[in-house]
PDB file of C-alpha atoms in Angstrom:
ATOM      1  CA  MET M   1      59.640  51.395  56.441  1.00 40.00           C
ATOM      2  CA  ASP M   2      59.334  49.434  59.515  1.00 39.00           C
ATOM      3  CA  VAL M   3      59.715  50.834  62.852  1.00 40.00           C
ATOM      4  CA  ALA M   4      59.572  48.823  66.277  1.00 38.00           C
ATOM      5  CA  GLY M   5      55.917  49.844  67.754  1.00 43.00           C
ATOM      6  CA  PRO M   6      54.623  49.057  71.461  1.00 51.00           C
ATOM      7  CA  GLU M   7      53.273  45.775  72.642  1.00 75.00           C
ATOM      8  CA  VAL M   8      49.607  47.394  71.802  1.00 90.00           C
ATOM      9  CA  ILE M   9      48.243  49.128  69.828  1.00 92.00           C
ATOM     10  CA  GLY M  10      45.210  51.872  71.090  1.00 90.00           C
ATOM     11  CA  SER M  11      43.963  50.146  74.892  1.00 85.00           C
ATOM     12  CA  SER M  12      45.278  47.201  75.900  1.00 77.00           C
ATOM     13  CA  GLY M  13      42.932  46.744  78.361  1.00 78.00           C
ATOM     14  CA  GLY M  14      40.129  45.719  75.872  1.00 79.00           C
ATOM     15  CA  ARG M  15      39.644  42.832  72.489  1.00 90.00           C
ATOM     16  CA  ILE M  16      42.430  42.871  70.778  1.00 95.00           C
ATOM     17  CA  LEU M  17      42.239  42.728  67.201  1.00 97.00           C
ATOM     18  CA  PRO M  18      42.783  39.948  65.912  1.00 96.00           C
ATOM     19  CA  VAL M  19      45.762  39.472  63.003  1.00 97.00           C
ATOM     20  CA  GLY M  20      44.813  39.852  59.334  1.00 97.00           C
ATOM     21  CA  ARG M  21      41.906  41.938  60.023  1.00 98.00           C
ATOM     22  CA  THR M  22      42.252  44.815  57.401  1.00 98.00           C
ATOM     23  CA  VAL M  23      39.873  47.816  56.214  1.00 98.00           C
ATOM     24  CA  THR M  24      40.017  49.917  53.088  1.00 98.00           C
ATOM     25  CA  VAL M  25      38.863  53.890  53.635  1.00 98.00           C
ATOM     26  CA  GLU M  26      38.089  56.380  51.418  1.00 98.00           C
ATOM     27  CA  VAL M  27      38.386  59.772  52.455  1.00 98.00           C
ATOM     28  CA  PRO M  28      37.667  62.958  51.218  1.00 98.00           C
ATOM     29  CA  ALA M  29      38.903  66.308  50.391  1.00 98.00           C
ATOM     30  CA  SER M  30      37.198  69.253  51.544  1.00 98.00           C
ATOM     31  CA  SER M  31      36.866  73.212  51.621  1.00 98.00           C
ATOM     32  CA  ALA M  32      35.732  75.334  54.987  1.00 97.00           C
ATOM     33  CA  ASN M  33      34.671  78.629  55.069  1.00 97.00           C
ATOM     34  CA  LEU M  34      32.987  79.285  51.867  1.00 98.00           C
ATOM     35  CA  GLY M  35      33.910  82.547  52.084  1.00 97.00           C
ATOM     36  CA  PRO M  36      31.285  83.640  55.801  1.00 97.00           C
ATOM     37  CA  GLY M  37      31.618  81.130  57.034  1.00 96.00           C
ATOM     38  CA  PHE M  38      35.061  80.912  58.974  1.00 94.00           C
ATOM     39  CA  ASP M  39      35.567  78.337  60.945  1.00 92.00           C
ATOM     40  CA  ALA M  40      32.306  77.446  60.629  1.00 96.00           C
ATOM     41  CA  LEU M  41      31.268  76.187  56.841  1.00 97.00           C
ATOM     42  CA  GLY M  42      32.415  73.334  54.817  1.00 98.00           C
ATOM     43  CA  VAL M  43      31.645  71.252  51.938  1.00 98.00           C
ATOM     44  CA  ALA M  44      33.143  68.071  51.386  1.00 98.00           C
ATOM     45  CA  LEU M  45      34.690  67.856  47.796  1.00 98.00           C
ATOM     46  CA  GLY M  46      35.011  64.469  45.302  1.00 98.00           C
ATOM     47  CA  LEU M  47      38.882  64.019  45.727  1.00 98.00           C
ATOM     48  CA  TYR M  48      39.638  61.440  47.934  1.00 98.00           C
ATOM     49  CA  ASP M  49      42.616  59.573  49.594  1.00 98.00           C
ATOM     50  CA  THR M  50      42.585  56.201  50.224  1.00 98.00           C
ATOM     51  CA  LEU M  51      43.515  54.053  53.417  1.00 98.00           C
ATOM     52  CA  THR M  52      44.416  50.455  53.957  1.00 98.00           C
ATOM     53  CA  VAL M  53      44.841  49.000  58.008  1.00 98.00           C
ATOM     54  CA  THR M  54      45.753  45.953  57.810  1.00 98.00           C
ATOM     55  CA  VAL M  55      46.269  43.977  61.847  1.00 98.00           C
ATOM     56  CA  ILE M  56      49.868  42.569  61.132  1.00 97.00           C
ATOM     57  CA  GLU M  57      51.508  40.076  64.083  1.00 97.00           C
ATOM     58  CA  SER M  58      54.267  43.173  65.555  1.00 96.00           C
ATOM     59  CA  GLY M  59      55.336  46.871  65.274  1.00 95.00           C
ATOM     60  CA  LEU M  60      54.369  49.374  62.496  1.00 96.00           C
ATOM     61  CA  GLU M  61      54.519  49.512  59.173  1.00 96.00           C
ATOM     62  CA  LEU M  62      53.722  51.954  57.392  1.00 96.00           C
ATOM     63  CA  GLU M  63      53.748  52.877  53.080  1.00 96.00           C
ATOM     64  CA  VAL M  64      52.831  56.898  52.045  1.00 96.00           C
ATOM     65  CA  THR M  65      52.723  57.079  48.287  1.00 97.00           C
ATOM     66  CA  GLY M  66      51.194  60.011  45.784  1.00 96.00           C
ATOM     67  CA  GLU M  67      50.889  63.371  47.185  1.00 95.00           C
ATOM     68  CA  GLY M  68      53.496  63.857  50.418  1.00 91.00           C
ATOM     69  CA  ALA M  69      55.300  60.835  49.835  1.00 91.00           C
ATOM     70  CA  GLY M  70      58.442  61.482  51.038  1.00 87.00           C
ATOM     71  CA  GLU M  71      57.843  64.270  52.547  1.00 87.00           C
ATOM     72  CA  VAL M  72      55.950  63.566  55.416  1.00 89.00           C
ATOM     73  CA  PRO M  73      57.193  60.863  57.991  1.00 86.00           C
ATOM     74  CA  GLU M  74      56.555  57.321  57.744  1.00 87.00           C
ATOM     75  CA  ASP M  75      56.794  55.576  60.908  1.00 89.00           C
ATOM     76  CA  ALA M  76      54.573  56.428  64.712  1.00 91.00           C
ATOM     77  CA  SER M  77      54.532  60.102  64.204  1.00 92.00           C
ATOM     78  CA  HIS M  78      52.867  60.110  61.148  1.00 94.00           C
ATOM     79  CA  LEU M  79      49.498  61.703  61.462  1.00 95.00           C
ATOM     80  CA  VAL M  80      47.727  58.762  60.395  1.00 97.00           C
ATOM     81  CA  ALA M  81      49.354  56.485  62.841  1.00 96.00           C
ATOM     82  CA  LYS M  82      47.533  58.621  65.955  1.00 96.00           C
ATOM     83  CA  VAL M  83      45.139  58.512  64.925  1.00 97.00           C
ATOM     84  CA  VAL M  84      44.714  55.273  63.939  1.00 97.00           C
ATOM     85  CA  GLU M  85      46.061  54.724  67.798  1.00 96.00           C
ATOM     86  CA  ALA M  86      43.523  56.697  69.254  1.00 97.00           C
ATOM     87  CA  GLY M  87      40.667  56.181  67.319  1.00 97.00           C
ATOM     88  CA  LEU M  88      41.192  52.272  68.776  1.00 97.00           C
ATOM     89  CA  ARG M  89      42.080  53.558  72.097  1.00 96.00           C
ATOM     90  CA  ALA M  90      38.896  55.249  71.951  1.00 96.00           C
ATOM     91  CA  GLY M  91      37.124  51.622  71.226  1.00 96.00           C
ATOM     92  CA  GLY M  92      38.647  50.441  73.956  1.00 95.00           C
ATOM     93  CA  MET M  93      40.724  47.343  71.899  1.00 96.00           C
ATOM     94  CA  GLY M  94      43.926  47.126  70.931  1.00 96.00           C
ATOM     95  CA  ALA M  95      46.267  45.692  68.038  1.00 97.00           C
ATOM     96  CA  PRO M  96      49.929  43.834  68.358  1.00 96.00           C
ATOM     97  CA  GLY M  97      51.311  45.423  65.307  1.00 97.00           C
ATOM     98  CA  LEU M  98      49.404  47.476  62.374  1.00 98.00           C
ATOM     99  CA  ARG M  99      50.123  47.993  58.864  1.00 98.00           C
ATOM    100  CA  ILE M 100      49.174  51.131  57.220  1.00 98.00           C
ATOM    101  CA  ALA M 101      48.911  51.762  53.638  1.00 98.00           C
ATOM    102  CA  CYS M 102      48.348  55.154  52.176  1.00 98.00           C
ATOM    103  CA  VAL M 103      47.838  56.738  49.190  1.00 98.00           C
ATOM    104  CA  ASN M 104      47.120  60.090  48.493  1.00 98.00           C
ATOM    105  CA  ALA M 105      45.182  62.352  45.815  1.00 98.00           C
ATOM    106  CA  ILE M 106      44.722  65.316  48.048  1.00 98.00           C
ATOM    107  CA  PRO M 107      46.969  67.719  48.169  1.00 96.00           C
ATOM    108  CA  HIS M 108      48.662  69.042  51.500  1.00 94.00           C
ATOM    109  CA  SER M 109      48.690  72.661  52.307  1.00 92.00           C
ATOM    110  CA  ARG M 110      46.637  73.894  49.618  1.00 95.00           C
ATOM    111  CA  GLY M 111      43.385  74.937  51.640  1.00 95.00           C
ATOM    112  CA  LEU M 112      41.863  71.471  50.592  1.00 97.00           C
ATOM    113  CA  GLY M 113      41.926  70.024  53.827  1.00 96.00           C
ATOM    114  CA  SER M 114      44.465  66.908  53.522  1.00 96.00           C
ATOM    115  CA  SER M 115      45.091  66.529  57.429  1.00 96.00           C
ATOM    116  CA  ALA M 116      41.357  66.064  59.040  1.00 97.00           C
ATOM    117  CA  SER M 117      40.868  63.807  55.576  1.00 98.00           C
ATOM    118  CA  ALA M 118      44.040  62.285  57.271  1.00 97.00           C
ATOM    119  CA  ALA M 119      42.738  62.198  60.514  1.00 98.00           C
ATOM    120  CA  VAL M 120      39.077  60.806  59.644  1.00 98.00           C
ATOM    121  CA  GLY M 121      40.075  58.422  57.793  1.00 98.00           C
ATOM    122  CA  GLY M 122      42.406  57.272  60.013  1.00 98.00           C
ATOM    123  CA  LEU M 123      39.686  56.803  62.516  1.00 98.00           C
ATOM    124  CA  VAL M 124      37.276  55.921  60.345  1.00 98.00           C
ATOM    125  CA  ALA M 125      40.332  52.839  59.027  1.00 98.00           C
ATOM    126  CA  ALA M 126      39.859  52.177  63.449  1.00 98.00           C
ATOM    127  CA  ASN M 127      36.820  51.962  63.478  1.00 98.00           C
ATOM    128  CA  GLY M 128      36.062  49.891  60.844  1.00 98.00           C
ATOM    129  CA  LEU M 129      38.813  47.334  62.413  1.00 97.00           C
ATOM    130  CA  MET M 130      36.615  47.502  65.389  1.00 97.00           C
ATOM    131  CA  ASN M 131      32.823  47.058  63.301  1.00 96.00           C
ATOM    132  CA  GLY M 132      32.117  50.233  64.113  1.00 96.00           C
ATOM    133  CA  ALA M 133      32.369  50.386  68.274  1.00 95.00           C
ATOM    134  CA  LEU M 134      32.408  54.831  67.482  1.00 97.00           C
ATOM    135  CA  THR M 135      29.446  56.391  66.174  1.00 97.00           C
ATOM    136  CA  THR M 136      29.255  59.370  63.636  1.00 97.00           C
ATOM    137  CA  GLU M 137      29.431  61.667  66.870  1.00 97.00           C
ATOM    138  CA  HIS M 138      32.116  60.357  67.982  1.00 97.00           C
ATOM    139  CA  LEU M 139      34.191  60.801  64.539  1.00 98.00           C
ATOM    140  CA  VAL M 140      33.267  64.405  64.617  1.00 98.00           C
ATOM    141  CA  GLN M 141      34.259  64.734  67.737  1.00 98.00           C
ATOM    142  CA  LEU M 142      37.693  62.890  67.781  1.00 97.00           C
ATOM    143  CA  SER M 143      39.203  64.881  63.938  1.00 98.00           C
ATOM    144  CA  SER M 144      38.157  67.570  64.992  1.00 98.00           C
ATOM    145  CA  GLU M 145      40.100  67.003  68.192  1.00 97.00           C
ATOM    146  CA  PHE M 146      43.045  67.025  66.153  1.00 95.00           C
ATOM    147  CA  GLU M 147      42.178  69.749  64.230  1.00 93.00           C
ATOM    148  CA  GLY M 148      40.912  72.104  66.627  1.00 92.00           C
ATOM    149  CA  HIS M 149      38.245  72.733  64.534  1.00 93.00           C
ATOM    150  CA  PRO M 150      35.876  71.398  63.160  1.00 97.00           C
ATOM    151  CA  ASP M 151      34.442  72.369  59.595  1.00 96.00           C
ATOM    152  CA  ASN M 152      37.089  71.108  57.480  1.00 97.00           C
ATOM    153  CA  ALA M 153      36.772  67.562  60.001  1.00 98.00           C
ATOM    154  CA  ALA M 154      32.791  67.302  59.987  1.00 98.00           C
ATOM    155  CA  ALA M 155      33.145  67.420  55.804  1.00 98.00           C
ATOM    156  CA  SER M 156      34.992  64.318  55.666  1.00 98.00           C
ATOM    157  CA  VAL M 157      32.758  62.787  58.239  1.00 98.00           C
ATOM    158  CA  LEU M 158      29.436  63.461  56.903  1.00 98.00           C
ATOM    159  CA  GLY M 159      29.860  64.310  53.462  1.00 98.00           C
ATOM    160  CA  GLY M 160      28.350  67.809  51.544  1.00 97.00           C
ATOM    161  CA  VAL M 161      27.772  70.877  53.310  1.00 97.00           C
ATOM    162  CA  VAL M 162      28.745  71.175  56.723  1.00 98.00           C
ATOM    163  CA  VAL M 163      27.371  73.697  59.514  1.00 97.00           C
ATOM    164  CA  SER M 164      29.557  73.312  62.859  1.00 98.00           C
ATOM    165  CA  TRP M 165      29.780  74.378  66.228  1.00 97.00           C
ATOM    166  CA  THR M 166      32.052  74.782  68.849  1.00 97.00           C
ATOM    167  CA  GLU M 167      30.852  74.606  72.947  1.00 97.00           C
ATOM    168  CA  ARG M 168      34.010  75.470  75.055  1.00 95.00           C
ATOM    169  CA  SER M 169      33.010  75.320  79.057  1.00 95.00           C
ATOM    170  CA  GLU M 170      36.303  75.191  81.126  1.00 94.00           C
ATOM    171  CA  THR M 171      36.368  71.343  81.545  1.00 94.00           C
ATOM    172  CA  ALA M 172      35.935  69.905  78.025  1.00 95.00           C
ATOM    173  CA  VAL M 173      35.306  71.258  74.554  1.00 97.00           C
ATOM    174  CA  LYS M 174      32.945  69.818  72.000  1.00 97.00           C
ATOM    175  CA  TYR M 175      32.982  70.048  68.614  1.00 98.00           C
ATOM    176  CA  SER M 176      29.610  69.278  66.309  1.00 98.00           C
ATOM    177  CA  ALA M 177      28.129  69.431  63.264  1.00 98.00           C
ATOM    178  CA  VAL M 178      24.939  68.650  61.153  1.00 98.00           C
ATOM    179  CA  ARG M 179      25.550  67.646  56.920  1.00 98.00           C
ATOM    180  CA  MET M 180      22.856  70.596  54.591  1.00 94.00           C
ATOM    181  CA  ASP M 181      20.907  68.969  51.715  1.00 90.00           C
ATOM    182  CA  VAL M 182      22.633  70.598  48.456  1.00 96.00           C
ATOM    183  CA  ASP M 183      20.945  72.162  45.101  1.00 96.00           C
ATOM    184  CA  PRO M 184      22.158  68.775  42.810  1.00 95.00           C
ATOM    185  CA  SER M 185      22.843  71.387  40.562  1.00 96.00           C
ATOM    186  CA  ILE M 186      26.095  72.605  42.123  1.00 97.00           C
ATOM    187  CA  VAL M 187      29.095  71.620  41.379  1.00 95.00           C
ATOM    188  CA  ALA M 188      32.604  73.159  42.796  1.00 97.00           C
ATOM    189  CA  THR M 189      35.747  73.927  40.891  1.00 98.00           C
ATOM    190  CA  VAL M 190      39.489  74.126  42.387  1.00 98.00           C
ATOM    191  CA  LEU M 191      41.975  76.180  40.918  1.00 98.00           C
ATOM    192  CA  VAL M 192      45.405  74.519  42.520  1.00 98.00           C
ATOM    193  CA  PRO M 193      47.829  76.336  42.792  1.00 96.00           C
ATOM    194  CA  SER M 194      51.761  74.972  42.899  1.00 90.00           C
ATOM    195  CA  GLU M 195      52.564  77.117  46.058  1.00 89.00           C
ATOM    196  CA  THR M 196      51.675  75.565  49.023  1.00 86.00           C
ATOM    197  CA  SER M 197      50.286  78.050  52.371  1.00 74.00           C
ATOM    198  CA  SER M 198      50.606  77.850  56.510  1.00 64.00           C
ATOM    199  CA  THR M 199      47.286  77.924  58.061  1.00 65.00           C
ATOM    200  CA  ALA M 200      49.525  78.390  61.217  1.00 61.00           C
ATOM    201  CA  GLN M 201      50.592  81.551  59.341  1.00 66.00           C
ATOM    202  CA  THR M 202      48.360  82.921  57.724  1.00 70.00           C
ATOM    203  CA  ARG M 203      45.465  82.655  60.397  1.00 71.00           C
ATOM    204  CA  GLY M 204      48.173  84.660  62.002  1.00 78.00           C
ATOM    205  CA  LEU M 205      47.513  87.809  59.859  1.00 86.00           C
ATOM    206  CA  LEU M 206      43.779  87.667  60.895  1.00 91.00           C
ATOM    207  CA  PRO M 207      43.113  91.034  63.627  1.00 93.00           C
ATOM    208  CA  ALA M 208      41.828  89.846  67.390  1.00 92.00           C
ATOM    209  CA  THR M 209      38.879  92.096  66.607  1.00 94.00           C
ATOM    210  CA  VAL M 210      36.483  93.572  63.791  1.00 94.00           C
ATOM    211  CA  PRO M 211      33.825  96.058  63.188  1.00 96.00           C
ATOM    212  CA  HIS M 212      30.066  95.376  64.573  1.00 97.00           C
ATOM    213  CA  GLU M 213      29.477  95.851  60.998  1.00 97.00           C
ATOM    214  CA  ASP M 214      31.532  93.263  59.302  1.00 97.00           C
ATOM    215  CA  ALA M 215      30.785  91.405  61.799  1.00 97.00           C
ATOM    216  CA  ALA M 216      26.807  91.427  61.428  1.00 98.00           C
ATOM    217  CA  PHE M 217      27.707  91.384  57.308  1.00 98.00           C
ATOM    218  CA  ASN M 218      28.761  87.788  57.037  1.00 97.00           C
ATOM    219  CA  ALA M 219      25.928  86.237  59.693  1.00 97.00           C
ATOM    220  CA  SER M 220      23.864  87.723  56.699  1.00 98.00           C
ATOM    221  CA  ARG M 221      25.395  86.372  54.299  1.00 98.00           C
ATOM    222  CA  ALA M 222      26.343  82.802  55.597  1.00 97.00           C
ATOM    223  CA  ALA M 223      22.131  82.665  56.714  1.00 97.00           C
ATOM    224  CA  LEU M 224      21.946  83.532  53.397  1.00 98.00           C
ATOM    225  CA  MET M 225      24.102  80.300  52.484  1.00 97.00           C
ATOM    226  CA  SER M 226      22.255  78.521  53.177  1.00 94.00           C
ATOM    227  CA  VAL M 227      19.522  79.078  50.896  1.00 96.00           C
ATOM    228  CA  ALA M 228      21.467  79.812  48.307  1.00 98.00           C
ATOM    229  CA  LEU M 229      23.031  76.197  48.640  1.00 97.00           C
ATOM    230  CA  GLY M 230      19.212  74.342  49.355  1.00 95.00           C
ATOM    231  CA  SER M 231      17.552  75.384  46.750  1.00 95.00           C
ATOM    232  CA  ARG M 232      18.699  79.068  45.141  1.00 97.00           C
ATOM    233  CA  PRO M 233      22.286  78.883  43.770  1.00 98.00           C
ATOM    234  CA  GLU M 234      21.323  82.207  41.937  1.00 97.00           C
ATOM    235  CA  PHE M 235      22.441  84.187  45.945  1.00 98.00           C
ATOM    236  CA  LEU M 236      25.898  82.635  45.469  1.00 98.00           C
ATOM    237  CA  MET M 237      27.808  85.222  45.230  1.00 98.00           C
ATOM    238  CA  ALA M 238      26.631  87.853  47.106  1.00 98.00           C
ATOM    239  CA  ALA M 239      25.812  85.080  49.658  1.00 98.00           C
ATOM    240  CA  THR M 240      30.012  83.809  49.566  1.00 98.00           C
ATOM    241  CA  GLU M 241      31.075  87.079  50.478  1.00 98.00           C
ATOM    242  CA  ASP M 242      33.271  87.894  53.222  1.00 97.00           C
ATOM    243  CA  ARG M 243      34.749  90.824  55.759  1.00 97.00           C
ATOM    244  CA  LEU M 244      36.284  88.755  58.286  1.00 95.00           C
ATOM    245  CA  HIS M 245      39.424  87.170  56.596  1.00 94.00           C
ATOM    246  CA  GLN M 246      39.948  86.961  52.853  1.00 95.00           C
ATOM    247  CA  ALA M 247      40.902  90.325  52.754  1.00 95.00           C
ATOM    248  CA  TYR M 248      43.618  90.575  56.429  1.00 94.00           C
ATOM    249  CA  ARG M 249      45.244  86.835  54.301  1.00 93.00           C
ATOM    250  CA  ALA M 250      45.829  88.150  50.973  1.00 94.00           C
ATOM    251  CA  PRO M 251      48.990  89.884  51.359  1.00 93.00           C
ATOM    252  CA  ALA M 252      50.075  86.335  51.753  1.00 92.00           C
ATOM    253  CA  LEU M 253      47.842  84.648  49.195  1.00 95.00           C
ATOM    254  CA  VAL M 254      48.267  87.338  45.729  1.00 95.00           C
ATOM    255  CA  ALA M 255      47.534  84.776  43.300  1.00 96.00           C
ATOM    256  CA  THR M 256      45.182  83.447  44.617  1.00 97.00           C
ATOM    257  CA  THR M 257      43.288  87.169  45.659  1.00 97.00           C
ATOM    258  CA  GLU M 258      44.079  88.059  42.478  1.00 97.00           C
ATOM    259  CA  TRP M 259      42.031  85.598  41.035  1.00 98.00           C
ATOM    260  CA  VAL M 260      39.393  85.025  43.253  1.00 98.00           C
ATOM    261  CA  THR M 261      38.560  88.761  42.434  1.00 98.00           C
ATOM    262  CA  ARG M 262      39.126  88.064  38.440  1.00 98.00           C
ATOM    263  CA  LEU M 263      36.621  85.425  38.368  1.00 98.00           C
ATOM    264  CA  ARG M 264      34.345  87.128  41.026  1.00 98.00           C
ATOM    265  CA  GLY M 265      34.178  90.270  38.059  1.00 98.00           C
ATOM    266  CA  ARG M 266      33.410  87.357  36.640  1.00 97.00           C
ATOM    267  CA  GLY M 267      30.249  86.489  37.950  1.00 97.00           C
ATOM    268  CA  LEU M 268      31.407  83.686  39.519  1.00 98.00           C
ATOM    269  CA  ALA M 269      31.064  82.334  43.201  1.00 98.00           C
ATOM    270  CA  ALA M 270      34.852  81.729  43.956  1.00 98.00           C
ATOM    271  CA  THR M 271      36.099  82.930  47.546  1.00 98.00           C
ATOM    272  CA  VAL M 272      39.308  81.441  49.738  1.00 98.00           C
ATOM    273  CA  SER M 273      39.450  77.925  49.692  1.00 97.00           C
ATOM    274  CA  GLY M 274      40.434  77.193  53.339  1.00 94.00           C
ATOM    275  CA  ALA M 275      43.546  78.890  54.443  1.00 91.00           C
ATOM    276  CA  GLY M 276      44.593  78.740  51.096  1.00 94.00           C
ATOM    277  CA  PRO M 277      46.180  79.202  48.133  1.00 96.00           C
ATOM    278  CA  THR M 278      43.788  77.210  46.577  1.00 97.00           C
ATOM    279  CA  VAL M 279      40.445  79.089  45.334  1.00 98.00           C
ATOM    280  CA  LEU M 280      36.955  77.740  44.798  1.00 98.00           C
ATOM    281  CA  VAL M 281      34.227  78.191  42.799  1.00 98.00           C
ATOM    282  CA  LEU M 282      31.227  76.824  43.019  1.00 98.00           C
ATOM    283  CA  SER M 283      28.048  77.443  41.007  1.00 97.00           C
ATOM    284  CA  THR M 284      26.127  75.277  38.217  1.00 96.00           C
ATOM    285  CA  SER M 285      28.320  75.534  34.850  1.00 94.00           C
ATOM    286  CA  ALA M 286      31.753  74.609  34.387  1.00 93.00           C
ATOM    287  CA  LEU M 287      34.319  76.875  34.402  1.00 97.00           C
ATOM    288  CA  PRO M 288      34.629  79.267  31.126  1.00 97.00           C
ATOM    289  CA  ALA M 289      37.083  77.489  29.277  1.00 97.00           C
ATOM    290  CA  ASP M 290      39.246  80.754  28.983  1.00 98.00           C
ATOM    291  CA  LEU M 291      39.546  81.438  32.433  1.00 98.00           C
ATOM    292  CA  ARG M 292      40.680  77.658  32.721  1.00 98.00           C
ATOM    293  CA  GLU M 293      43.275  78.076  29.629  1.00 98.00           C
ATOM    294  CA  SER M 294      44.733  80.840  31.291  1.00 98.00           C
ATOM    295  CA  ALA M 295      45.421  79.362  34.877  1.00 98.00           C
ATOM    296  CA  GLU M 296      46.359  75.892  33.536  1.00 98.00           C
ATOM    297  CA  SER M 297      49.065  78.472  31.182  1.00 97.00           C
ATOM    298  CA  GLN M 298      50.317  80.187  34.858  1.00 96.00           C
ATOM    299  CA  GLY M 299      50.479  76.669  36.275  1.00 96.00           C
ATOM    300  CA  TRP M 300      47.351  75.792  38.124  1.00 97.00           C
ATOM    301  CA  ARG M 301      45.480  73.061  38.100  1.00 97.00           C
ATOM    302  CA  VAL M 302      42.172  73.408  37.740  1.00 98.00           C
ATOM    303  CA  LEU M 303      39.605  70.007  39.157  1.00 98.00           C
ATOM    304  CA  ASP M 304      35.955  69.698  38.452  1.00 97.00           C
ATOM    305  CA  LEU M 305      34.399  68.704  41.597  1.00 97.00           C
ATOM    306  CA  THR M 306      31.083  66.763  42.616  1.00 95.00           C
ATOM    307  CA  ILE M 307      30.068  67.578  46.081  1.00 96.00           C
ATOM    308  CA  ALA M 308      31.252  64.929  47.954  1.00 97.00           C
ATOM    309  CA  ASP M 309      29.115  62.094  50.646  1.00 97.00           C
ATOM    310  CA  GLY M 310      31.373  61.830  53.473  1.00 98.00           C
ATOM    311  CA  ALA M 311      34.513  58.971  53.913  1.00 98.00           C
ATOM    312  CA  ARG M 312      33.000  55.559  54.007  1.00 98.00           C
ATOM    313  CA  VAL M 313      34.598  51.611  54.419  1.00 97.00           C
ATOM    314  CA  VAL M 314      35.102  50.207  51.042  1.00 97.00           C
ATOM    315  CA  SER M 315      36.263  47.081  51.433  1.00 96.00           C
ATOM    316  CA  GLU M 316      37.195  44.846  54.874  1.00 94.00           C
ATOM    317  CA  ALA M 317      38.524  41.636  55.137  1.00 93.00           C
TER     318      ALA M 317
END
């Protein structure tokens, strides 16, 4: 779809990128919270959107295939288009026009970080066009600004499992994250339903305050998570326990909650993936065949995923 664009996309006061410059980026899905780490823990998962951005003579051309095709806008209001422009502006560069092609494999509105992946992919593509003008810290900050919190975005930037945090002052919000080492025997399985969920809706179910006992419970489990993920996966069941968000969201995620309960009853460390409705399982073995068959018979997609590295430029010219 061709849409008239501004004379310069990005910064009109900086260097203008040459027509024909192009990059292709792969960006992983992500899951947030991992049980106790509400808005703090995230993991990159080996399911990828691919984004190709090419500098053209003028205007904006945007095409979406795969997940979200026909549902998301194909104009300057598309998140990726906004993010690429913001990335160029942050790097002090501009483009006379852009062609953006999105090939999406990450399901939308399922708790797998599709919007964070779009934000990260757009920024990494812009950075590739600019030969790395932005640091990793810039990428975490800018993508988290689009998201409003850093857990999914930081995971897609840094890869692996991340611990993220937010510092607020009267004049600014700073987002930071660090990647953790993960025991190589740990793998992820996700159960993805056909229905979608709204992060805003499920976040609205959370109370304004929680009991001190529940806060202490989650603090201990989040601390244990670093041990379980790093070298002691036998503690994953205890480490993924939560009292801050999943029970409050359960009325809006009935099937998801039932599957989390069923899986945990079988000794599998299952949690709600982000705001749901996808279910995340962290384990050192594959999902038992009977559970896989049962989920698939109910219309759930069961995907075995690696814990992935962060977004990267796979080709450029």
